[in-house]
CSV table of C-alpha atoms in Angstrom, one decimal:
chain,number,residue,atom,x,y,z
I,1,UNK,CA,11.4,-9.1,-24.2
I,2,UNK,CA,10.3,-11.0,-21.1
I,3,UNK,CA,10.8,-15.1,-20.6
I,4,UNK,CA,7.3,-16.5,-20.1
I,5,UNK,CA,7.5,-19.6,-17.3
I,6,UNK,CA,8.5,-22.8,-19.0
I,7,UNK,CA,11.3,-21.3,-21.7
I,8,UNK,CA,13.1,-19.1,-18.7
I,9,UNK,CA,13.4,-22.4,-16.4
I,10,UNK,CA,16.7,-23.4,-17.5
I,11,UNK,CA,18.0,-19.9,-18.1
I,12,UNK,CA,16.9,-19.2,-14.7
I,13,UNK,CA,18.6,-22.3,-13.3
I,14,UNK,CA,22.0,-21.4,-14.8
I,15,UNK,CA,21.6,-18.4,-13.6
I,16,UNK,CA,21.4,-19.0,-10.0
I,17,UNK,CA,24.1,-21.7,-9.9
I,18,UNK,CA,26.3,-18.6,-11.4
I,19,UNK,CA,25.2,-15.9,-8.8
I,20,UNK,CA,25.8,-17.9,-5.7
I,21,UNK,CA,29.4,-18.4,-6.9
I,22,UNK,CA,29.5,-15.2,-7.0
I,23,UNK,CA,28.6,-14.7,-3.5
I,24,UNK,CA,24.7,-13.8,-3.6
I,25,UNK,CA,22.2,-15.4,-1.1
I,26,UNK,CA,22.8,-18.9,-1.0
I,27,UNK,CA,20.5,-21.6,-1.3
I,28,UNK,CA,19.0,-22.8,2.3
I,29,UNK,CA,19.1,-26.0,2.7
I,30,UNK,CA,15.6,-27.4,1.4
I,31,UNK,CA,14.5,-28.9,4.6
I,32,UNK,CA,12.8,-31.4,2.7
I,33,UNK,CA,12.4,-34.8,2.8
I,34,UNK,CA,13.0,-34.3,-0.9
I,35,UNK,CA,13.8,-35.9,-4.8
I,36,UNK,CA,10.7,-38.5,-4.2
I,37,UNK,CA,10.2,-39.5,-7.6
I,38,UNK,CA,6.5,-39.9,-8.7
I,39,UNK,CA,5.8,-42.7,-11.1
I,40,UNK,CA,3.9,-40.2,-13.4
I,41,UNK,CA,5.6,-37.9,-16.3
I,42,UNK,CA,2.6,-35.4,-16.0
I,43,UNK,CA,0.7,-32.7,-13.5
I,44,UNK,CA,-2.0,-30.3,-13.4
I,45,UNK,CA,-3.0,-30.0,-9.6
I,46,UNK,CA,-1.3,-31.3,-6.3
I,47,UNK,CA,-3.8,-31.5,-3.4
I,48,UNK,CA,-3.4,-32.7,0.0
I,49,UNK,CA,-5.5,-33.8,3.3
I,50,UNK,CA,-5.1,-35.4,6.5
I,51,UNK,CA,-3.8,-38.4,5.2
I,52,UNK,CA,-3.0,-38.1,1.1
I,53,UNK,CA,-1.1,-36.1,-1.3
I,54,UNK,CA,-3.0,-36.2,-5.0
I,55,UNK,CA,-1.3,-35.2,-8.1
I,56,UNK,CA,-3.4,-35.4,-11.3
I,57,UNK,CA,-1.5,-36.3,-14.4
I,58,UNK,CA,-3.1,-35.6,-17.8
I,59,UNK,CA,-1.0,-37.0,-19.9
I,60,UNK,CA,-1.1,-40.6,-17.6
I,61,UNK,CA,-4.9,-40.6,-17.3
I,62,UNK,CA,-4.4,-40.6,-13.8
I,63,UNK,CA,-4.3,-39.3,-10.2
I,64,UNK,CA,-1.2,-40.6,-8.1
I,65,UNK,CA,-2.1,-40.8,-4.2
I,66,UNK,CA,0.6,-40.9,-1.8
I,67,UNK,CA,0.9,-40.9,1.9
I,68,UNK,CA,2.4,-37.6,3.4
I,69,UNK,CA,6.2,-39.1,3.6
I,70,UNK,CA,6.0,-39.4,0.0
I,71,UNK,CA,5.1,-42.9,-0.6
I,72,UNK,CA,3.0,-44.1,-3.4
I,73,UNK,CA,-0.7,-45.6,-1.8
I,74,UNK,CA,-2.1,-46.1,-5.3
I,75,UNK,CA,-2.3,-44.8,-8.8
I,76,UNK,CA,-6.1,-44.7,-10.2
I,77,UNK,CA,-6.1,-44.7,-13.8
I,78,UNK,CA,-8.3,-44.7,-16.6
I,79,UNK,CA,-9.1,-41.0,-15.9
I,80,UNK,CA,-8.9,-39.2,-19.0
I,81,UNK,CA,-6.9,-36.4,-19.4
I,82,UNK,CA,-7.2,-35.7,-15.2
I,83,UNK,CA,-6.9,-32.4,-14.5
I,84,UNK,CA,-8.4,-30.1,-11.8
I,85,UNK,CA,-9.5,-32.0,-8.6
I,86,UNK,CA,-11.8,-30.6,-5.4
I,87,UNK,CA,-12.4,-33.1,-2.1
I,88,UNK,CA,-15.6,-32.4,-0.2
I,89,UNK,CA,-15.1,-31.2,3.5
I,90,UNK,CA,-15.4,-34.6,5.3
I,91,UNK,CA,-12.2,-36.1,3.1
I,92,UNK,CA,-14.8,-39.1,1.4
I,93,UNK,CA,-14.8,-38.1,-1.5
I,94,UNK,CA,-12.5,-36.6,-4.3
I,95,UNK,CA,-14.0,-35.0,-7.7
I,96,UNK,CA,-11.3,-35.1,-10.7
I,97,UNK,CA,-12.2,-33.1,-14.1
I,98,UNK,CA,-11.7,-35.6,-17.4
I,99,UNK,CA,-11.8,-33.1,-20.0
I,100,UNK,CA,-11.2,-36.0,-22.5
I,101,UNK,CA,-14.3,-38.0,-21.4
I,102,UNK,CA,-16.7,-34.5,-21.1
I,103,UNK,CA,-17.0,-35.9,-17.4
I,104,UNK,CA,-16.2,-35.6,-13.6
I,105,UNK,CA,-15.3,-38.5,-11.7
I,106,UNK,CA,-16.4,-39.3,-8.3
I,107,UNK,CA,-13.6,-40.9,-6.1
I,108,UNK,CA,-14.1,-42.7,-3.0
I,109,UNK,CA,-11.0,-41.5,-1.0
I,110,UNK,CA,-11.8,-45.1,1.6
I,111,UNK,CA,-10.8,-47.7,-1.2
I,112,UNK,CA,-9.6,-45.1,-3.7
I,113,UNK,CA,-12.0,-46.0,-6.8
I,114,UNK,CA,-13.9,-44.7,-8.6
I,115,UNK,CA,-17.5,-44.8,-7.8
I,116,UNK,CA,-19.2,-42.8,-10.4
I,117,UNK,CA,-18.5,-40.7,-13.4
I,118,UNK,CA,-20.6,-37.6,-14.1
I,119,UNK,CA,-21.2,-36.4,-17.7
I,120,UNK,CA,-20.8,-32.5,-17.8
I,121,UNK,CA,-22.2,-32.6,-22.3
I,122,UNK,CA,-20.3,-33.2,-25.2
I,123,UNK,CA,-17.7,-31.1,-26.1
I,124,UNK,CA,-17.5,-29.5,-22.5
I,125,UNK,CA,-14.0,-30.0,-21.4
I,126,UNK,CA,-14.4,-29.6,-17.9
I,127,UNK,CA,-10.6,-28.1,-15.9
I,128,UNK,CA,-11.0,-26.5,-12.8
I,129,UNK,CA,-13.0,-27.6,-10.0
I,130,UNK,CA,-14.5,-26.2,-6.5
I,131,UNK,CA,-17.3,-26.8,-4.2
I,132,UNK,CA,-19.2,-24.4,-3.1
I,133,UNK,CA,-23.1,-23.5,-1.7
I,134,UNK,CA,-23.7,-27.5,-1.6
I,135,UNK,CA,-22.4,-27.9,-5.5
I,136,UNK,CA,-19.7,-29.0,-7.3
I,137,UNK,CA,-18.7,-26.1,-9.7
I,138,UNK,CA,-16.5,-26.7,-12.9
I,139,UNK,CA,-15.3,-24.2,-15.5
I,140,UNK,CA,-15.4,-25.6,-19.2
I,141,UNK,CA,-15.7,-24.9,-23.2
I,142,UNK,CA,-19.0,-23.5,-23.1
I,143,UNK,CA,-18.8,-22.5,-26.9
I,144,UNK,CA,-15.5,-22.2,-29.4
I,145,UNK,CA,-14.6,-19.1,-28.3
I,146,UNK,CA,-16.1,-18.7,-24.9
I,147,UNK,CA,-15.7,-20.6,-21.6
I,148,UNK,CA,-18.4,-20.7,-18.7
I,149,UNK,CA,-18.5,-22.2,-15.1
I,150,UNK,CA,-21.1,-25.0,-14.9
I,151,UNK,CA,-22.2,-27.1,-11.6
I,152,UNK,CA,-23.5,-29.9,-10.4
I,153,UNK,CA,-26.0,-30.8,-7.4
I,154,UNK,CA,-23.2,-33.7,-6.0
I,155,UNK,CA,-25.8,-34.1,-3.0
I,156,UNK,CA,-28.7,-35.6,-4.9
I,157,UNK,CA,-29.0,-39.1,-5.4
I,158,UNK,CA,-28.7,-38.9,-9.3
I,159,UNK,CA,-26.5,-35.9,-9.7
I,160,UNK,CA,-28.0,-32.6,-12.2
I,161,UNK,CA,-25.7,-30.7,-14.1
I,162,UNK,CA,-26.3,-26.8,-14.9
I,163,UNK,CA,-24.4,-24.9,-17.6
I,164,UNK,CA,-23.6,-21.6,-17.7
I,165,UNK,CA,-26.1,-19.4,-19.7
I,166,UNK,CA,-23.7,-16.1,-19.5
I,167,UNK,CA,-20.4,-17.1,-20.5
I,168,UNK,CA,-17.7,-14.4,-20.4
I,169,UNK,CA,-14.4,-16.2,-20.3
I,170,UNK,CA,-11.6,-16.1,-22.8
I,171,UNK,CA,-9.9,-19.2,-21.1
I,172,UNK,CA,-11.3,-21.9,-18.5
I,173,UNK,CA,-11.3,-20.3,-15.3
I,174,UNK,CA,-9.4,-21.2,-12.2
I,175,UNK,CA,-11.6,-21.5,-9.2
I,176,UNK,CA,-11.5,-21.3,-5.3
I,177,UNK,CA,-13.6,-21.3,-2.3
I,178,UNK,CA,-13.3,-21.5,1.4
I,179,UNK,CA,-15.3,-23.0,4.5
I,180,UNK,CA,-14.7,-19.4,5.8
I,181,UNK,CA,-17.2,-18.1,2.9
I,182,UNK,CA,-19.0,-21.5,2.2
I,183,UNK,CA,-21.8,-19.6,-0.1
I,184,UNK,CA,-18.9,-17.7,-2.8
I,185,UNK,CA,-17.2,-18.8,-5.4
I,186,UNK,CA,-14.0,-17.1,-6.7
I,187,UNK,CA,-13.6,-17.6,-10.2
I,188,UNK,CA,-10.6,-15.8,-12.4
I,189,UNK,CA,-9.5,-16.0,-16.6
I,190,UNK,CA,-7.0,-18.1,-17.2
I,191,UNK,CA,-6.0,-16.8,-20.3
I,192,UNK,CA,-7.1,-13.3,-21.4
I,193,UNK,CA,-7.9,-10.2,-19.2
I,194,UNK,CA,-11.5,-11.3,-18.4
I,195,UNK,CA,-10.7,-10.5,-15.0
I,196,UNK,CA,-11.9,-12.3,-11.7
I,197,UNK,CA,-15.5,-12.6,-10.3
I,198,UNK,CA,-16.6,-13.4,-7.1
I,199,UNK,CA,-19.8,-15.1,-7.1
I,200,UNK,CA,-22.8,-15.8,-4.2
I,201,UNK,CA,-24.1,-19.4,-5.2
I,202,UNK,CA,-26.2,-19.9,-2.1
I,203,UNK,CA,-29.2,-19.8,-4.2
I,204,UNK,CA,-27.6,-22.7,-6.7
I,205,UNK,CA,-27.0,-20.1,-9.1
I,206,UNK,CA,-23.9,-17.8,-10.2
I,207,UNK,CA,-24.9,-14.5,-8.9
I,208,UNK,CA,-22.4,-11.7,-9.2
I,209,UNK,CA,-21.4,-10.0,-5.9
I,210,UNK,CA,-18.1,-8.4,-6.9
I,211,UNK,CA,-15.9,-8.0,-10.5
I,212,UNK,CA,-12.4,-6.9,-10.8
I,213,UNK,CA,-10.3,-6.0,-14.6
I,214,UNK,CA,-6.8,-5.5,-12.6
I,215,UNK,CA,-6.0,-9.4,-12.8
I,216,UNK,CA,-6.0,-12.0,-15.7
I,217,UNK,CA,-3.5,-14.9,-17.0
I,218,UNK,CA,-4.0,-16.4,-13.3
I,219,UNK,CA,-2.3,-19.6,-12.9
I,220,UNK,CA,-4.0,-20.4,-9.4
I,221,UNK,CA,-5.9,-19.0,-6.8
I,222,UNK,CA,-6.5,-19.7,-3.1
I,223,UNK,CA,-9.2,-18.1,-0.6
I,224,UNK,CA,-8.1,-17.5,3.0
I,225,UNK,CA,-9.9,-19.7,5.5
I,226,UNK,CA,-11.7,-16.8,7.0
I,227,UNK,CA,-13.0,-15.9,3.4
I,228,UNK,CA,-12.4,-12.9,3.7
I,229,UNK,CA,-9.7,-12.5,1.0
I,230,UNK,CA,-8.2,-14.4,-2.2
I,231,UNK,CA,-4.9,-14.6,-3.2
I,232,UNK,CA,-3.5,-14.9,-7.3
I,233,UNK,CA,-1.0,-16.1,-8.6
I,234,UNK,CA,-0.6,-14.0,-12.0
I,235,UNK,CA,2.2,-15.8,-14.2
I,236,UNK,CA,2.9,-12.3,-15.7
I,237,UNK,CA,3.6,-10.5,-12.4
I,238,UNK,CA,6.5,-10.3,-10.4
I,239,UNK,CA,4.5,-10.4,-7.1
I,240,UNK,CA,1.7,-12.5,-5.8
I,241,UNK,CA,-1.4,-10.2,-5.0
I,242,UNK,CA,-3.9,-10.6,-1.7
I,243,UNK,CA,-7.6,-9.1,-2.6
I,244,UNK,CA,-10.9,-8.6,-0.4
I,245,UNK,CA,-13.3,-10.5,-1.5
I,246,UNK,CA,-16.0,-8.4,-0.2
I,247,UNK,CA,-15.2,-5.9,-3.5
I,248,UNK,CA,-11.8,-7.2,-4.8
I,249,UNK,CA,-9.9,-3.9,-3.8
I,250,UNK,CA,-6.5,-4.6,-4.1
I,251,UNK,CA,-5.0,-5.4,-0.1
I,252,UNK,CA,-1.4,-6.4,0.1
I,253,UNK,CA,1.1,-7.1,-2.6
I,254,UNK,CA,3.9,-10.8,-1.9
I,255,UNK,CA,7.1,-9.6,-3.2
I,256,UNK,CA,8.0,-13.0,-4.7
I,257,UNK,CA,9.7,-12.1,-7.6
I,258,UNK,CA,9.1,-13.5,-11.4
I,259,UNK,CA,6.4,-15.8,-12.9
I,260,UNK,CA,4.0,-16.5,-9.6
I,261,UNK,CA,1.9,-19.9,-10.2
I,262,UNK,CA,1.2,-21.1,-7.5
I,263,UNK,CA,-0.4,-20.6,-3.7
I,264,UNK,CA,-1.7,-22.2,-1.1
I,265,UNK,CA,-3.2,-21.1,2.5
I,266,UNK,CA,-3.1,-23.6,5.3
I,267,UNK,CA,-6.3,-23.5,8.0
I,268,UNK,CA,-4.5,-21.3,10.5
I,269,UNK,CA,-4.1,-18.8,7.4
I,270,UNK,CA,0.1,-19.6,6.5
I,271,UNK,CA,1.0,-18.3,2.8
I,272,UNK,CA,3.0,-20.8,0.7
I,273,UNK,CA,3.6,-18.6,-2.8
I,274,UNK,CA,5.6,-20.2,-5.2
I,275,UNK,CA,7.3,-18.8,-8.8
I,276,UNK,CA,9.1,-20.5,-11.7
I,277,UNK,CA,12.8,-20.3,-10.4
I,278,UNK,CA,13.1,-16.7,-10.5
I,279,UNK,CA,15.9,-16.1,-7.9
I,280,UNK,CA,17.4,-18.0,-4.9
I,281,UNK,CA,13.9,-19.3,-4.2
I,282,UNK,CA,11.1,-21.0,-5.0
I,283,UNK,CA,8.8,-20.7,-2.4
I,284,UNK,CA,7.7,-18.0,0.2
I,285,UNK,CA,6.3,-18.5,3.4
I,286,UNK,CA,4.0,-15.7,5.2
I,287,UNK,CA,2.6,-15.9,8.6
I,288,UNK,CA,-0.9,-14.3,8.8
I,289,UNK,CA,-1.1,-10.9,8.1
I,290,UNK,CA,2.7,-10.3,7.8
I,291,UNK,CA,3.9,-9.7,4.0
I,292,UNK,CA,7.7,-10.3,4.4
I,293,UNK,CA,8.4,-13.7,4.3
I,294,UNK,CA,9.5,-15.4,6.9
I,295,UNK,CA,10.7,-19.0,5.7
I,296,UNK,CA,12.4,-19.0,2.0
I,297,UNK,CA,12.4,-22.4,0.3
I,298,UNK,CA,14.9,-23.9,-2.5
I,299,UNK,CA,13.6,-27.2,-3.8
I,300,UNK,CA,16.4,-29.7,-4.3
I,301,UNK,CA,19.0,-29.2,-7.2
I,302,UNK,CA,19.3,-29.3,-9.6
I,303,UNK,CA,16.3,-29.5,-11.0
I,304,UNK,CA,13.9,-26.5,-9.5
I,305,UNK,CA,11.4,-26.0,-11.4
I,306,UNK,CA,8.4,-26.0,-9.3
I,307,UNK,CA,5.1,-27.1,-11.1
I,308,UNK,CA,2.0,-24.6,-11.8
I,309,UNK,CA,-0.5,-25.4,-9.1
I,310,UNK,CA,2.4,-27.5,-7.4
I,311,UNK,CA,1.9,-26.7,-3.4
I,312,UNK,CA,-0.6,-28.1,-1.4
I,313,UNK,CA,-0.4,-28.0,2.8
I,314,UNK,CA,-0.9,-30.6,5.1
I,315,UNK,CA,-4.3,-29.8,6.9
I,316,UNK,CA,-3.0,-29.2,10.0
I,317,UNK,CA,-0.1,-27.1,8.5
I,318,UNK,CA,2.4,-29.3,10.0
I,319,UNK,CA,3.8,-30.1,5.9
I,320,UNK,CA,3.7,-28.3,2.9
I,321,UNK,CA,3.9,-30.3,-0.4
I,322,UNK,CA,5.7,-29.0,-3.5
I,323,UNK,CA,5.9,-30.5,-7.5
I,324,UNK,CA,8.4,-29.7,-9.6
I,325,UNK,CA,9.2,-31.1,-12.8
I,326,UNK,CA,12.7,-32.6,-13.4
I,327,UNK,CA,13.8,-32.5,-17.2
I,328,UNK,CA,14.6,-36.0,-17.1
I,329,UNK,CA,10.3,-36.2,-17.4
I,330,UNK,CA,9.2,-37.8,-13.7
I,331,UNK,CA,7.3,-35.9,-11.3
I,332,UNK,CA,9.1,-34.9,-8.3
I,333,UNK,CA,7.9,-34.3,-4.4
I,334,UNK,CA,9.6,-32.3,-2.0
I,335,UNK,CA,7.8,-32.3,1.6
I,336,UNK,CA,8.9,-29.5,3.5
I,337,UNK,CA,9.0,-29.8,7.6
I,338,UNK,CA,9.6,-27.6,10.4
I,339,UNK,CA,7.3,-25.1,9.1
I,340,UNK,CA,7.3,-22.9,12.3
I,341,UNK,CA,11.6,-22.4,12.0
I,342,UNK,CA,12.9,-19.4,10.3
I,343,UNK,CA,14.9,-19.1,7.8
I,344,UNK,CA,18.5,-18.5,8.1
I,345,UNK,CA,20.1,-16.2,5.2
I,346,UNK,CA,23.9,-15.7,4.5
I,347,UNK,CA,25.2,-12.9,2.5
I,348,UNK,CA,29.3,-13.4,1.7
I,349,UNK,CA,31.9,-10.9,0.0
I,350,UNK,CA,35.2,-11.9,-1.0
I,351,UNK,CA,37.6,-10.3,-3.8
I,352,UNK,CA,37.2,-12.0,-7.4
I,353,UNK,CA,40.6,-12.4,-7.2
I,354,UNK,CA,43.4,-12.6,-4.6
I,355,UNK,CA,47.3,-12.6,-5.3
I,356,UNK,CA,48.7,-16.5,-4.5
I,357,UNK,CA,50.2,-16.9,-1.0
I,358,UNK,CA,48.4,-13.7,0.5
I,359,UNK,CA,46.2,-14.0,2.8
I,360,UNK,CA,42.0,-13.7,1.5
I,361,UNK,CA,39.7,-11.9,3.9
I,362,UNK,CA,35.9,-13.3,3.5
I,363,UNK,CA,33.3,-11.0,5.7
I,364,UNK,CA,29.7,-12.0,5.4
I,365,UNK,CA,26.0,-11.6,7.6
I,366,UNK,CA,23.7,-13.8,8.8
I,367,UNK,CA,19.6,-12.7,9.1
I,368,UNK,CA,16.3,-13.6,9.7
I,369,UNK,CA,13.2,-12.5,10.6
I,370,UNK,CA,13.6,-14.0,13.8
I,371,UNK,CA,16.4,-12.9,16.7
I,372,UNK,CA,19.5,-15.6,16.5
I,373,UNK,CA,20.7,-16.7,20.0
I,374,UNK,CA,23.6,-15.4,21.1
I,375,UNK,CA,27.4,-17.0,20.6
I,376,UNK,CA,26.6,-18.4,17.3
I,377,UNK,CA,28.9,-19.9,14.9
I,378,UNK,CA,29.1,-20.5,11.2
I,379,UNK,CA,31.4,-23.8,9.9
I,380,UNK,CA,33.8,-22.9,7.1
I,381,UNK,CA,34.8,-25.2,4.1
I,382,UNK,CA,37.4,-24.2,1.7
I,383,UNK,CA,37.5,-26.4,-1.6
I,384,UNK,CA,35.4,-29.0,0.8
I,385,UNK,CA,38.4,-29.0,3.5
I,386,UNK,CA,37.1,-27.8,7.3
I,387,UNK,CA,38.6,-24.8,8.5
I,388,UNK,CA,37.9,-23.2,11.9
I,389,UNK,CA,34.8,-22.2,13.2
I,390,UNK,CA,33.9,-18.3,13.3
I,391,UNK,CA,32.2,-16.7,15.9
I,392,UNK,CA,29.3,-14.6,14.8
I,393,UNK,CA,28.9,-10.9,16.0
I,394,UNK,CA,25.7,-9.3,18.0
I,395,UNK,CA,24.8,-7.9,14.8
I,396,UNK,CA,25.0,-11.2,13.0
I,397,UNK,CA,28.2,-9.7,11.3
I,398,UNK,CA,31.2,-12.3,10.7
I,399,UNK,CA,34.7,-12.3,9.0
I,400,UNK,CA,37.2,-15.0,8.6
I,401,UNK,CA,40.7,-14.7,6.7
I,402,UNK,CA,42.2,-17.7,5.2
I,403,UNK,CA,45.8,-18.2,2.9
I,404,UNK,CA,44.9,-21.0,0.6
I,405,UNK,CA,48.0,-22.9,-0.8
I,406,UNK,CA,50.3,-21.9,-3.7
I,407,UNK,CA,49.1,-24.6,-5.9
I,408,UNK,CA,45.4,-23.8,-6.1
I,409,UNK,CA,43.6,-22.2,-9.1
I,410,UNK,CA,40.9,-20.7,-6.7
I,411,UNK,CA,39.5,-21.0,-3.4
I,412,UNK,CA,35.9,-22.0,-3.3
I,413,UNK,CA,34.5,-20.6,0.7
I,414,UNK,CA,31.0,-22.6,1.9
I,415,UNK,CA,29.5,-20.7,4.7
I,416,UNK,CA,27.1,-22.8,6.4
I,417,UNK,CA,24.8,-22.2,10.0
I,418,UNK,CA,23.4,-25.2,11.4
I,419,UNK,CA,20.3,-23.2,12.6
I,420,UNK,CA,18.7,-23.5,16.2
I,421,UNK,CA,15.2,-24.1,17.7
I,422,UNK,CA,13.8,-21.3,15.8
I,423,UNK,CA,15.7,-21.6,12.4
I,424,UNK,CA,16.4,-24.1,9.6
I,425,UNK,CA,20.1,-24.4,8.6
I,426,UNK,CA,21.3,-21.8,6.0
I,427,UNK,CA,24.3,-22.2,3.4
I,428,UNK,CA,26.3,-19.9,1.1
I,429,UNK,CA,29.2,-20.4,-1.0
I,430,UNK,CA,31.8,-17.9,-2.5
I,431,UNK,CA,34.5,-18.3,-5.2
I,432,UNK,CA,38.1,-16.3,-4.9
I,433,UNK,CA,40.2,-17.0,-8.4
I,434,UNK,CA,44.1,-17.0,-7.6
I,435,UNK,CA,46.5,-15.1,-9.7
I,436,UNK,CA,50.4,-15.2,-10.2
């Protein structure tokens, strides 16, 4: 039987605290300036720009904006039951779905207010947001069974709405767009197997350009800046998959591991994929074109469990912006920097036990998908006290012996490379038990 997302998180969690101790990958450092505790207990989206970060929180009524170190600007309430947001291209102004109200609200991102608040029809429920071909597109309860992607003309002085006359969606579908492809809208189900559609609504309307049965259960969705692919994140999958949007044939697959839900592209085309805690990592980091990852991300312990549409980059790509959900209930930010560095990975092997007063011999590797200068070294902790340094070998090879003292239980080794100008820090840990 397979965990679904939310009931595997703390499984999953256990479960990496255990294999690092047993000398698997250990966690990089998070090279975040990270633990920034939200003042909302909620999430549906995080979005960013040049100068905010947005989180929309149903269960506050609210959408929490915060300056890119992580610092609260304001909270704007009274939005019920906030959910997906969409910010036009000029940053002025920010559309948040109120499924409780039937409405969208129309945020001025200057004073942060809001400034209007546009009825979508009773009973409509309004989730997911994007703007596309001059409109403001929404997906929402078109009857009880069906849902249907409705717009609105956000140019005109007194906004129109237009429903969908051909719904054919089991669950409210996630949507995305791109300046790359400013006339298609990519829409996919969010519950069922309805698939995903890509649409050309350059005429106003939804017209049908390309249809694809492969995908469904899509948590979210981001189109590359050049519009000419999308990529999904299918909570079901064990992979994150890239499609062409010109017929949605299948392109690349992310080998992220478990429970994808969430992805973001920055403007020069940079992957962030993230899954529910389904190994060492939580996020994965692709430079264009390339499908090995080349920047792994741990969000701080111990609480790792990043949200369902929970990255969002910086504009320029300089930050990317993660959510995760502590269980003590607060919204969490973690703000990920030095985006262009590598990661640094260390693999350890030790015995699980050594005889007391013999001597233990640790061996281990360092990697990445970028060269490490030469005459490296790795520090060495044992039980948190310094030992020497060790010099790493050419082929990023290392060993260290070590003859801890009679009275310890165990000898717990932490491996750690302070990374360079072309990598982030890396860390492992390994634990030897001592026998009589």
């Amino acid at each position: 039987m397979r965990i679904r997302r939310r009931a595997a998180a703390a499984v999953l969690v256990l479960a990496t605290a255990s294999l690092n101790l047993l000398g698997a990958p250990g966690a990089e450092a998070a090279q975040s300036q990270g633990g920034i505790v939200l003042p909302v207990r909620s999430h549906w989206q995080t979005l960013a720009d040049s100068d905010h970060v947005y989180v929309s929180a149903p269960g506050d009524d609210a959408v929490l904006a915060t300056d890119h170190d992580g610092q609260v600007v304001k909270r704007v309430e009274g939005l019920d039951g906030a959910r997906g947001m969409a910010e036009s291209v000029d940053e002025s102004t920010l559309y948040v779905a109120l499924p409780d109200a039937d409405a969208i609200s129309v945020i001025d991102v200057a004073t942060l207010t809001e400034t209007q608040r546009i009825s979508t029809g009773a009973d409509t429920e309004p989730e997911n947001l994007a703007l596309a071909g001059g409109r403001l597109f929404f997906s929402y309860q078109a009857t009880v069974f069906d849902a249907g992607i409705g717009s609105v003309a956000v140019a005109d002085a007194t906004p129109s709405v237009t429903l969908d006359d051909n719904p054919v969606w089991y669950g409210k579908p996630r949507l995305a767009s791109s300046a790359g492809a400013p006339d298609r809208l990519v829409a996919a189900d969010s519950q069922g197997m309805a698939g995903m559609r890509v649409y050309d609504v350059g005429s106003g309307t939804l017209r049908e350009t390309a249809y694809s049965d492969a995908v469904g259960d899509v948590e979210d969705l981001a189109v590359t800046p050049d519009g000419s692919s999308v990529i999904t994140a299918d909570g079901y999958d064990y992979y994150h998959q890239r499609w062409r949007l010109s017929d949605l044939t299948e392109e690349v697959r992310y080998d992220t591991g478990p429970y994808p839900n969430s992805v973001a592209v920055d403007s020069h085309g940079t992957v962030a994929a993230g899954i529910v805690a389904g190994g060492d990592w939580d996020v994965y980091i692709y430079r264009p074109g390339e499908t090995t990852a080349y920047r792994t991300v741990a969000l701080s312990w111990p609480y790792m469990d990043l949200l369902d549409r929970g990255l969002a980059w910086a504009p320029d790509g300089s930050r990317l912006f993660a959510t995760r959900f502590p269980y003590s209930g607060e919204v969490t930010l973690d703000i990920v920097s030095d985006l262009a560095k590598a990661s640094s990975t260390i693999t350890l092997s030790a015995p699980l036990t050594n005889p007391v007063g013999t001597p233990v011999t640790v061996t281990g590797k360092l990697t990445s998908m970028v060269p490490f200068p030469k005459g490296g070294q790795v520090k060495v902790t044992r039980n948190g006290l310094e030992l020497p340094d060790v010099r790493i070998r050419r082929d990023g090879t290392f060993s260290f012996g070590d003859t801890p003292p009679d009275w310890n239980m165990y000898a717990q080794y932490t491996v750690t490379y302070a990374g360079d100008a072309q990598h982030v820090s890396g860390t492992a840990t390994t634990m030897v038990e001592l026998v009589g």
